[in-house]
JSON list of C-alpha atoms in Angstrom, two decimals:
[
{"chain": "A", "resi": 1, "resn": "MET", "atom": "CA", "xyz": [141.28, 142.96, 129.68]},
{"chain": "A", "resi": 2, "resn": "LYS", "atom": "CA", "xyz": [138.78, 141.15, 131.80]},
{"chain": "A", "resi": 3, "resn": "GLU", "atom": "CA", "xyz": [136.78, 138.31, 130.54]},
{"chain": "A", "resi": 4, "resn": "ALA", "atom": "CA", "xyz": [132.87, 138.48, 130.65]},
{"chain": "A", "resi": 5, "resn": "VAL", "atom": "CA", "xyz": [131.14, 136.15, 133.23]},
{"chain": "A", "resi": 6, "resn": "TYR", "atom": "CA", "xyz": [127.85, 134.75, 131.69]},
{"chain": "A", "resi": 7, "resn": "ILE", "atom": "CA", "xyz": [125.46, 134.17, 134.80]},
{"chain": "A", "resi": 8, "resn": "SER", "atom": "CA", "xyz": [121.75, 133.60, 134.23]},
{"chain": "A", "resi": 9, "resn": "GLY", "atom": "CA", "xyz": [122.28, 134.87, 130.39]},
{"chain": "A", "resi": 10, "resn": "ALA", "atom": "CA", "xyz": [123.68, 138.35, 131.41]},
{"chain": "A", "resi": 11, "resn": "PRO", "atom": "CA", "xyz": [127.17, 139.19, 130.72]},
{"chain": "A", "resi": 12, "resn": "SER", "atom": "CA", "xyz": [129.17, 141.13, 133.40]},
{"chain": "A", "resi": 13, "resn": "ALA", "atom": "CA", "xyz": [132.54, 142.45, 133.39]},
{"chain": "A", "resi": 14, "resn": "GLY", "atom": "CA", "xyz": [135.24, 140.93, 135.67]},
{"chain": "A", "resi": 15, "resn": "PRO", "atom": "CA", "xyz": [136.99, 137.51, 136.16]},
{"chain": "A", "resi": 16, "resn": "ASP", "atom": "CA", "xyz": [135.17, 134.47, 135.52]},
{"chain": "A", "resi": 17, "resn": "LEU", "atom": "CA", "xyz": [133.72, 132.20, 138.15]},
{"chain": "A", "resi": 18, "resn": "GLN", "atom": "CA", "xyz": [136.48, 129.72, 138.19]},
{"chain": "A", "resi": 19, "resn": "SER", "atom": "CA", "xyz": [139.15, 132.29, 138.70]},
{"chain": "A", "resi": 20, "resn": "LEU", "atom": "CA", "xyz": [136.95, 133.97, 141.09]},
{"chain": "A", "resi": 21, "resn": "MET", "atom": "CA", "xyz": [136.95, 130.60, 143.09]},
{"chain": "A", "resi": 22, "resn": "GLY", "atom": "CA", "xyz": [140.57, 130.34, 143.01]},
{"chain": "A", "resi": 23, "resn": "LEU", "atom": "CA", "xyz": [141.14, 133.49, 144.60]},
{"chain": "A", "resi": 24, "resn": "VAL", "atom": "CA", "xyz": [138.25, 132.63, 147.54]},
{"chain": "A", "resi": 25, "resn": "ALA", "atom": "CA", "xyz": [140.45, 129.17, 148.11]},
{"chain": "A", "resi": 26, "resn": "ARG", "atom": "CA", "xyz": [143.15, 131.65, 149.03]},
{"chain": "A", "resi": 27, "resn": "GLY", "atom": "CA", "xyz": [141.01, 133.73, 151.39]},
{"chain": "A", "resi": 28, "resn": "ASP", "atom": "CA", "xyz": [140.21, 136.89, 149.31]},
{"chain": "A", "resi": 29, "resn": "GLN", "atom": "CA", "xyz": [137.06, 138.26, 150.59]},
{"chain": "A", "resi": 30, "resn": "ASP", "atom": "CA", "xyz": [136.27, 140.81, 147.64]},
{"chain": "A", "resi": 31, "resn": "ALA", "atom": "CA", "xyz": [136.43, 137.54, 145.39]},
{"chain": "A", "resi": 32, "resn": "PHE", "atom": "CA", "xyz": [133.88, 135.93, 147.44]},
{"chain": "A", "resi": 33, "resn": "THR", "atom": "CA", "xyz": [131.45, 138.84, 147.65]},
{"chain": "A", "resi": 34, "resn": "GLN", "atom": "CA", "xyz": [131.54, 138.50, 143.62]},
{"chain": "A", "resi": 35, "resn": "VAL", "atom": "CA", "xyz": [130.87, 134.95, 143.95]},
{"chain": "A", "resi": 36, "resn": "TYR", "atom": "CA", "xyz": [128.26, 135.28, 146.39]},
{"chain": "A", "resi": 37, "resn": "ASP", "atom": "CA", "xyz": [126.72, 137.94, 144.14]},
{"chain": "A", "resi": 38, "resn": "ALA", "atom": "CA", "xyz": [126.84, 135.61, 141.09]},
{"chain": "A", "resi": 39, "resn": "VAL", "atom": "CA", "xyz": [125.51, 132.49, 142.98]},
{"chain": "A", "resi": 40, "resn": "SER", "atom": "CA", "xyz": [123.28, 133.53, 145.57]},
{"chain": "A", "resi": 41, "resn": "GLY", "atom": "CA", "xyz": [120.16, 133.90, 143.61]},
{"chain": "A", "resi": 42, "resn": "PRO", "atom": "CA", "xyz": [120.73, 130.63, 141.56]},
{"chain": "A", "resi": 43, "resn": "VAL", "atom": "CA", "xyz": [121.39, 128.70, 145.09]},
{"chain": "A", "resi": 44, "resn": "LEU", "atom": "CA", "xyz": [118.23, 130.11, 146.49]},
{"chain": "A", "resi": 45, "resn": "GLY", "atom": "CA", "xyz": [116.05, 129.16, 143.56]},
{"chain": "A", "resi": 46, "resn": "LEU", "atom": "CA", "xyz": [117.20, 125.70, 143.56]},
{"chain": "A", "resi": 47, "resn": "VAL", "atom": "CA", "xyz": [117.33, 125.14, 147.53]},
{"chain": "A", "resi": 48, "resn": "ARG", "atom": "CA", "xyz": [113.71, 126.71, 147.54]},
{"chain": "A", "resi": 49, "resn": "SER", "atom": "CA", "xyz": [112.61, 124.34, 144.64]},
{"chain": "A", "resi": 50, "resn": "VAL", "atom": "CA", "xyz": [113.66, 121.40, 146.87]},
{"chain": "A", "resi": 51, "resn": "LEU", "atom": "CA", "xyz": [112.38, 122.75, 150.22]},
{"chain": "A", "resi": 52, "resn": "ARG", "atom": "CA", "xyz": [109.14, 124.87, 149.19]},
{"chain": "A", "resi": 53, "resn": "ASP", "atom": "CA", "xyz": [109.61, 126.48, 152.57]},
{"chain": "A", "resi": 54, "resn": "PRO", "atom": "CA", "xyz": [111.07, 130.04, 152.02]},
{"chain": "A", "resi": 55, "resn": "ALA", "atom": "CA", "xyz": [112.45, 130.41, 155.53]},
{"chain": "A", "resi": 56, "resn": "GLN", "atom": "CA", "xyz": [114.07, 127.18, 155.70]},
{"chain": "A", "resi": 57, "resn": "SER", "atom": "CA", "xyz": [115.43, 127.74, 152.04]},
{"chain": "A", "resi": 58, "resn": "GLU", "atom": "CA", "xyz": [117.13, 131.19, 153.02]},
{"chain": "A", "resi": 59, "resn": "GLU", "atom": "CA", "xyz": [118.38, 129.38, 156.13]},
{"chain": "A", "resi": 60, "resn": "VAL", "atom": "CA", "xyz": [119.67, 126.34, 153.77]},
{"chain": "A", "resi": 61, "resn": "ALA", "atom": "CA", "xyz": [121.14, 128.69, 151.05]},
{"chain": "A", "resi": 62, "resn": "GLN", "atom": "CA", "xyz": [123.08, 130.86, 153.90]},
{"chain": "A", "resi": 63, "resn": "GLU", "atom": "CA", "xyz": [124.84, 127.33, 155.03]},
{"chain": "A", "resi": 64, "resn": "VAL", "atom": "CA", "xyz": [125.41, 126.55, 151.44]},
{"chain": "A", "resi": 65, "resn": "LEU", "atom": "CA", "xyz": [127.20, 129.87, 150.90]},
{"chain": "A", "resi": 66, "resn": "VAL", "atom": "CA", "xyz": [129.37, 129.56, 153.93]},
{"chain": "A", "resi": 67, "resn": "GLU", "atom": "CA", "xyz": [130.16, 126.13, 152.65]},
{"chain": "A", "resi": 68, "resn": "VAL", "atom": "CA", "xyz": [131.25, 127.76, 149.64]},
{"chain": "A", "resi": 69, "resn": "TRP", "atom": "CA", "xyz": [133.82, 129.83, 151.52]},
{"chain": "A", "resi": 70, "resn": "ARG", "atom": "CA", "xyz": [135.07, 127.28, 153.57]},
{"chain": "A", "resi": 71, "resn": "THR", "atom": "CA", "xyz": [135.40, 124.41, 151.04]},
{"chain": "A", "resi": 72, "resn": "ALA", "atom": "CA", "xyz": [136.64, 126.80, 147.95]},
{"chain": "A", "resi": 73, "resn": "PRO", "atom": "CA", "xyz": [140.11, 125.19, 148.18]},
{"chain": "A", "resi": 74, "resn": "ARG", "atom": "CA", "xyz": [138.21, 121.69, 147.24]},
{"chain": "A", "resi": 75, "resn": "PHE", "atom": "CA", "xyz": [136.84, 123.03, 143.95]},
{"chain": "A", "resi": 76, "resn": "ARG", "atom": "CA", "xyz": [138.50, 121.81, 141.05]},
{"chain": "A", "resi": 77, "resn": "ALA", "atom": "CA", "xyz": [137.70, 123.44, 137.63]},
{"chain": "A", "resi": 78, "resn": "SER", "atom": "CA", "xyz": [138.85, 120.02, 135.52]},
{"chain": "A", "resi": 79, "resn": "ARG", "atom": "CA", "xyz": [136.01, 118.39, 136.99]},
{"chain": "A", "resi": 80, "resn": "GLY", "atom": "CA", "xyz": [133.33, 120.89, 136.22]},
{"chain": "A", "resi": 81, "resn": "SER", "atom": "CA", "xyz": [132.18, 124.68, 136.37]},
{"chain": "A", "resi": 82, "resn": "ALA", "atom": "CA", "xyz": [132.34, 126.59, 139.53]},
{"chain": "A", "resi": 83, "resn": "MET", "atom": "CA", "xyz": [128.45, 127.34, 139.34]},
{"chain": "A", "resi": 84, "resn": "ASN", "atom": "CA", "xyz": [127.70, 123.49, 138.85]},
{"chain": "A", "resi": 85, "resn": "TRP", "atom": "CA", "xyz": [130.05, 122.67, 141.91]},
{"chain": "A", "resi": 86, "resn": "VAL", "atom": "CA", "xyz": [127.91, 125.39, 143.83]},
{"chain": "A", "resi": 87, "resn": "LEU", "atom": "CA", "xyz": [124.57, 123.91, 142.70]},
{"chain": "A", "resi": 88, "resn": "THR", "atom": "CA", "xyz": [125.68, 120.61, 143.51]},
{"chain": "A", "resi": 89, "resn": "LEU", "atom": "CA", "xyz": [126.72, 121.72, 147.07]},
{"chain": "A", "resi": 90, "resn": "ALA", "atom": "CA", "xyz": [123.00, 123.70, 147.20]},
{"chain": "A", "resi": 91, "resn": "HIS", "atom": "CA", "xyz": [121.18, 120.60, 146.00]},
{"chain": "A", "resi": 92, "resn": "ARG", "atom": "CA", "xyz": [122.91, 117.89, 148.50]},
{"chain": "A", "resi": 93, "resn": "ARG", "atom": "CA", "xyz": [122.18, 120.23, 151.35]},
{"chain": "A", "resi": 94, "resn": "ALA", "atom": "CA", "xyz": [118.87, 120.98, 150.56]},
{"chain": "A", "resi": 95, "resn": "VAL", "atom": "CA", "xyz": [118.52, 117.33, 150.14]},
{"chain": "A", "resi": 96, "resn": "ASP", "atom": "CA", "xyz": [119.77, 116.55, 153.45]},
{"chain": "A", "resi": 97, "resn": "ARG", "atom": "CA", "xyz": [117.70, 119.17, 155.18]},
{"chain": "A", "resi": 98, "resn": "VAL", "atom": "CA", "xyz": [114.44, 117.42, 153.80]},
{"chain": "A", "resi": 99, "resn": "ARG", "atom": "CA", "xyz": [115.87, 113.78, 155.17]},
{"chain": "A", "resi": 100, "resn": "SER", "atom": "CA", "xyz": [116.77, 115.46, 158.44]},
{"chain": "A", "resi": 101, "resn": "ALA", "atom": "CA", "xyz": [112.87, 116.93, 158.54]},
{"chain": "A", "resi": 102, "resn": "GLU", "atom": "CA", "xyz": [111.55, 113.48, 157.75]},
{"chain": "A", "resi": 103, "resn": "ALA", "atom": "CA", "xyz": [113.59, 111.61, 159.76]},
{"chain": "A", "resi": 104, "resn": "SER", "atom": "CA", "xyz": [112.75, 114.09, 162.61]},
{"chain": "A", "resi": 105, "resn": "ALA", "atom": "CA", "xyz": [108.81, 113.72, 161.89]},
{"chain": "A", "resi": 106, "resn": "ALA", "atom": "CA", "xyz": [109.24, 110.28, 161.89]},
{"chain": "A", "resi": 107, "resn": "ARG", "atom": "CA", "xyz": [110.71, 110.08, 165.31]},
{"chain": "A", "resi": 108, "resn": "GLU", "atom": "CA", "xyz": [108.18, 112.40, 166.44]},
{"chain": "A", "resi": 109, "resn": "HIS", "atom": "CA", "xyz": [105.49, 110.43, 165.24]},
{"chain": "A", "resi": 110, "resn": "ARG", "atom": "CA", "xyz": [107.18, 107.30, 166.84]},
{"chain": "A", "resi": 111, "resn": "ALA", "atom": "CA", "xyz": [107.44, 109.08, 170.15]},
{"chain": "A", "resi": 112, "resn": "ALA", "atom": "CA", "xyz": [103.75, 110.16, 169.87]},
{"chain": "A", "resi": 113, "resn": "LEU", "atom": "CA", "xyz": [102.57, 106.74, 169.17]},
{"chain": "A", "resi": 114, "resn": "LEU", "atom": "CA", "xyz": [104.76, 105.54, 172.31]},
{"chain": "A", "resi": 115, "resn": "ASP", "atom": "CA", "xyz": [103.10, 108.26, 174.60]},
{"chain": "A", "resi": 116, "resn": "ARG", "atom": "CA", "xyz": [99.36, 107.00, 173.56]},
{"chain": "A", "resi": 117, "resn": "THR", "atom": "CA", "xyz": [100.01, 103.34, 173.94]},
{"chain": "A", "resi": 118, "resn": "PRO", "atom": "CA", "xyz": [99.51, 102.25, 177.23]},
{"chain": "A", "resi": 119, "resn": "ALA", "atom": "CA", "xyz": [102.42, 100.27, 178.79]},
{"chain": "A", "resi": 120, "resn": "PHE", "atom": "CA", "xyz": [99.64, 97.99, 179.80]},
{"chain": "A", "resi": 121, "resn": "ASP", "atom": "CA", "xyz": [96.47, 96.73, 178.73]},
{"chain": "A", "resi": 122, "resn": "GLU", "atom": "CA", "xyz": [94.19, 98.54, 181.16]},
{"chain": "A", "resi": 123, "resn": "VAL", "atom": "CA", "xyz": [91.02, 96.50, 180.88]},
{"chain": "A", "resi": 124, "resn": "THR", "atom": "CA", "xyz": [93.40, 93.21, 181.54]},
{"chain": "A", "resi": 125, "resn": "GLU", "atom": "CA", "xyz": [95.18, 94.67, 184.46]},
{"chain": "A", "resi": 126, "resn": "GLN", "atom": "CA", "xyz": [91.53, 95.65, 186.06]},
{"chain": "A", "resi": 127, "resn": "VAL", "atom": "CA", "xyz": [90.00, 92.29, 185.71]},
{"chain": "A", "resi": 128, "resn": "GLU", "atom": "CA", "xyz": [93.37, 90.55, 186.95]},
{"chain": "A", "resi": 129, "resn": "SER", "atom": "CA", "xyz": [93.62, 92.68, 189.91]},
{"chain": "A", "resi": 130, "resn": "ARG", "atom": "CA", "xyz": [89.67, 91.94, 190.53]},
{"chain": "A", "resi": 131, "resn": "LEU", "atom": "CA", "xyz": [90.24, 88.47, 190.38]},
{"chain": "A", "resi": 132, "resn": "GLU", "atom": "CA", "xyz": [93.45, 88.29, 192.72]},
{"chain": "A", "resi": 133, "resn": "ARG", "atom": "CA", "xyz": [91.48, 90.62, 195.16]},
{"chain": "A", "resi": 134, "resn": "GLU", "atom": "CA", "xyz": [88.71, 88.11, 195.14]},
{"chain": "A", "resi": 135, "resn": "GLN", "atom": "CA", "xyz": [91.13, 85.37, 195.63]},
{"chain": "A", "resi": 136, "resn": "VAL", "atom": "CA", "xyz": [92.76, 86.96, 198.55]},
{"chain": "A", "resi": 137, "resn": "ARG", "atom": "CA", "xyz": [89.44, 87.49, 200.16]},
{"chain": "A", "resi": 138, "resn": "ARG", "atom": "CA", "xyz": [88.52, 83.90, 199.42]},
{"chain": "A", "resi": 139, "resn": "CYS", "atom": "CA", "xyz": [91.85, 82.81, 201.10]},
{"chain": "A", "resi": 140, "resn": "MET", "atom": "CA", "xyz": [91.42, 85.18, 203.91]},
{"chain": "A", "resi": 141, "resn": "ARG", "atom": "CA", "xyz": [87.86, 83.47, 204.91]},
{"chain": "A", "resi": 142, "resn": "THR", "atom": "CA", "xyz": [89.88, 80.24, 205.36]},
{"chain": "A", "resi": 143, "resn": "LEU", "atom": "CA", "xyz": [91.67, 81.48, 208.10]},
{"chain": "A", "resi": 144, "resn": "SER", "atom": "CA", "xyz": [91.07, 81.49, 211.97]},
{"chain": "A", "resi": 145, "resn": "GLU", "atom": "CA", "xyz": [89.46, 84.60, 213.51]},
{"chain": "A", "resi": 146, "resn": "LEU", "atom": "CA", "xyz": [92.76, 85.58, 215.26]},
{"chain": "A", "resi": 147, "resn": "GLN", "atom": "CA", "xyz": [94.74, 84.88, 212.16]},
{"chain": "A", "resi": 148, "resn": "ARG", "atom": "CA", "xyz": [92.36, 86.88, 210.03]},
{"chain": "A", "resi": 149, "resn": "GLN", "atom": "CA", "xyz": [92.61, 89.82, 212.41]},
{"chain": "A", "resi": 150, "resn": "SER", "atom": "CA", "xyz": [96.28, 89.75, 212.68]},
{"chain": "A", "resi": 151, "resn": "VAL", "atom": "CA", "xyz": [96.93, 89.47, 209.01]},
{"chain": "A", "resi": 152, "resn": "THR", "atom": "CA", "xyz": [94.37, 92.34, 208.51]},
{"chain": "A", "resi": 153, "resn": "LEU", "atom": "CA", "xyz": [96.12, 94.56, 211.17]},
{"chain": "A", "resi": 154, "resn": "ALA", "atom": "CA", "xyz": [99.39, 94.12, 210.23]},
{"chain": "A", "resi": 155, "resn": "TYR", "atom": "CA", "xyz": [99.28, 93.89, 206.27]},
{"chain": "A", "resi": 156, "resn": "TYR", "atom": "CA", "xyz": [96.19, 96.21, 205.43]},
{"chain": "A", "resi": 157, "resn": "ARG", "atom": "CA", "xyz": [96.50, 98.58, 208.18]},
{"chain": "A", "resi": 158, "resn": "GLY", "atom": "CA", "xyz": [100.48, 98.59, 208.50]},
{"chain": "A", "resi": 159, "resn": "LEU", "atom": "CA", "xyz": [100.70, 98.15, 212.34]},
{"chain": "A", "resi": 160, "resn": "THR", "atom": "CA", "xyz": [103.31, 96.46, 213.87]},
{"chain": "A", "resi": 161, "resn": "TYR", "atom": "CA", "xyz": [103.17, 93.04, 215.50]},
{"chain": "A", "resi": 162, "resn": "ARG", "atom": "CA", "xyz": [103.61, 94.76, 219.12]},
{"chain": "A", "resi": 163, "resn": "GLU", "atom": "CA", "xyz": [100.81, 97.37, 217.99]},
{"chain": "A", "resi": 164, "resn": "VAL", "atom": "CA", "xyz": [98.72, 94.02, 216.73]},
{"chain": "A", "resi": 165, "resn": "SER", "atom": "CA", "xyz": [99.46, 92.22, 220.24]},
{"chain": "A", "resi": 166, "resn": "GLU", "atom": "CA", "xyz": [98.08, 95.33, 222.03]},
{"chain": "A", "resi": 167, "resn": "LEU", "atom": "CA", "xyz": [95.33, 96.15, 220.24]},
{"chain": "A", "resi": 168, "resn": "LEU", "atom": "CA", "xyz": [93.99, 92.42, 220.38]},
{"chain": "A", "resi": 169, "resn": "SER", "atom": "CA", "xyz": [95.26, 92.19, 224.01]},
{"chain": "A", "resi": 170, "resn": "VAL", "atom": "CA", "xyz": [97.33, 89.05, 222.82]},
{"chain": "A", "resi": 171, "resn": "PRO", "atom": "CA", "xyz": [100.82, 88.06, 224.05]},
{"chain": "A", "resi": 172, "resn": "LEU", "atom": "CA", "xyz": [103.27, 89.14, 221.39]},
{"chain": "A", "resi": 173, "resn": "GLY", "atom": "CA", "xyz": [104.65, 85.45, 220.80]},
{"chain": "A", "resi": 174, "resn": "THR", "atom": "CA", "xyz": [101.08, 84.48, 219.86]},
{"chain": "A", "resi": 175, "resn": "ILE", "atom": "CA", "xyz": [100.53, 86.98, 217.36]},
{"chain": "A", "resi": 176, "resn": "LYS", "atom": "CA", "xyz": [103.93, 86.24, 215.71]},
{"chain": "A", "resi": 177, "resn": "THR", "atom": "CA", "xyz": [102.86, 82.47, 215.82]},
{"chain": "A", "resi": 178, "resn": "ARG", "atom": "CA", "xyz": [99.34, 83.46, 214.33]},
{"chain": "A", "resi": 179, "resn": "LEU", "atom": "CA", "xyz": [100.92, 85.44, 211.65]},
{"chain": "A", "resi": 180, "resn": "ARG", "atom": "CA", "xyz": [103.30, 82.99, 210.60]},
{"chain": "A", "resi": 181, "resn": "ASP", "atom": "CA", "xyz": [100.81, 80.10, 210.22]},
{"chain": "A", "resi": 182, "resn": "GLY", "atom": "CA", "xyz": [97.92, 82.61, 208.70]},
{"chain": "A", "resi": 183, "resn": "LEU", "atom": "CA", "xyz": [100.59, 83.88, 206.15]},
{"chain": "A", "resi": 184, "resn": "ILE", "atom": "CA", "xyz": [101.67, 79.89, 205.19]},
{"chain": "A", "resi": 185, "resn": "ARG", "atom": "CA", "xyz": [97.93, 79.15, 204.84]},
{"chain": "A", "resi": 186, "resn": "LEU", "atom": "CA", "xyz": [97.26, 82.30, 202.46]},
{"chain": "A", "resi": 187, "resn": "ARG", "atom": "CA", "xyz": [100.55, 81.25, 200.51]},
{"chain": "A", "resi": 188, "resn": "ASP", "atom": "CA", "xyz": [99.32, 77.56, 200.11]},
{"chain": "A", "resi": 189, "resn": "CYS", "atom": "CA", "xyz": [95.62, 78.74, 199.43]},
{"chain": "A", "resi": 190, "resn": "LEU", "atom": "CA", "xyz": [97.04, 81.34, 196.70]},
{"chain": "A", "resi": 191, "resn": "GLY", "atom": "CA", "xyz": [99.35, 78.83, 195.09]},
{"chain": "A", "resi": 192, "resn": "VAL", "atom": "CA", "xyz": [102.31, 80.95, 195.43]},
{"chain": "A", "resi": 193, "resn": "SER", "atom": "CA", "xyz": [105.89, 79.17, 195.58]},
{"chain": "A", "resi": 194, "resn": "VAL", "atom": "CA", "xyz": [108.52, 80.24, 197.60]}
]
């Protein structure tokens, strides 16, 4: 005669859950169907109480039942009932999902903060840029006319030394000398060390 199984207070005919878990551990699919029928409701209820989200709860409950199938050989009746073992798996998996969701939300929050935080202080950058431009203008005024024209054409307009020479109708060697002297004077005026 088969023993009665008491799940959720209702007796049912058939082998008890512990015996069924032994059969599931050996790969018995019919036994797993009976285990599934017996534990799926309580598993979903427990998972839903932890997660609150019905869709995620169903997903986690499904994962738990797959884990029961895969890890049935690990079940030891000497350590507790089969229902407690399954519900422990369900609780752990649900808590893992909550922790994973919290960690993911925290990562997304940090990433959003990094996206909103400018890499530099824009106001400070603008002020420093203006000050630097003004200092360069002041130092450019200390150059001779030929030096200022040569530096402006070569470094601000992007002309080659030869093009500067042709544009100003000055020999190439003179342009090179004036540019070198002008850049040295600018370097000294700006306080740039080499």
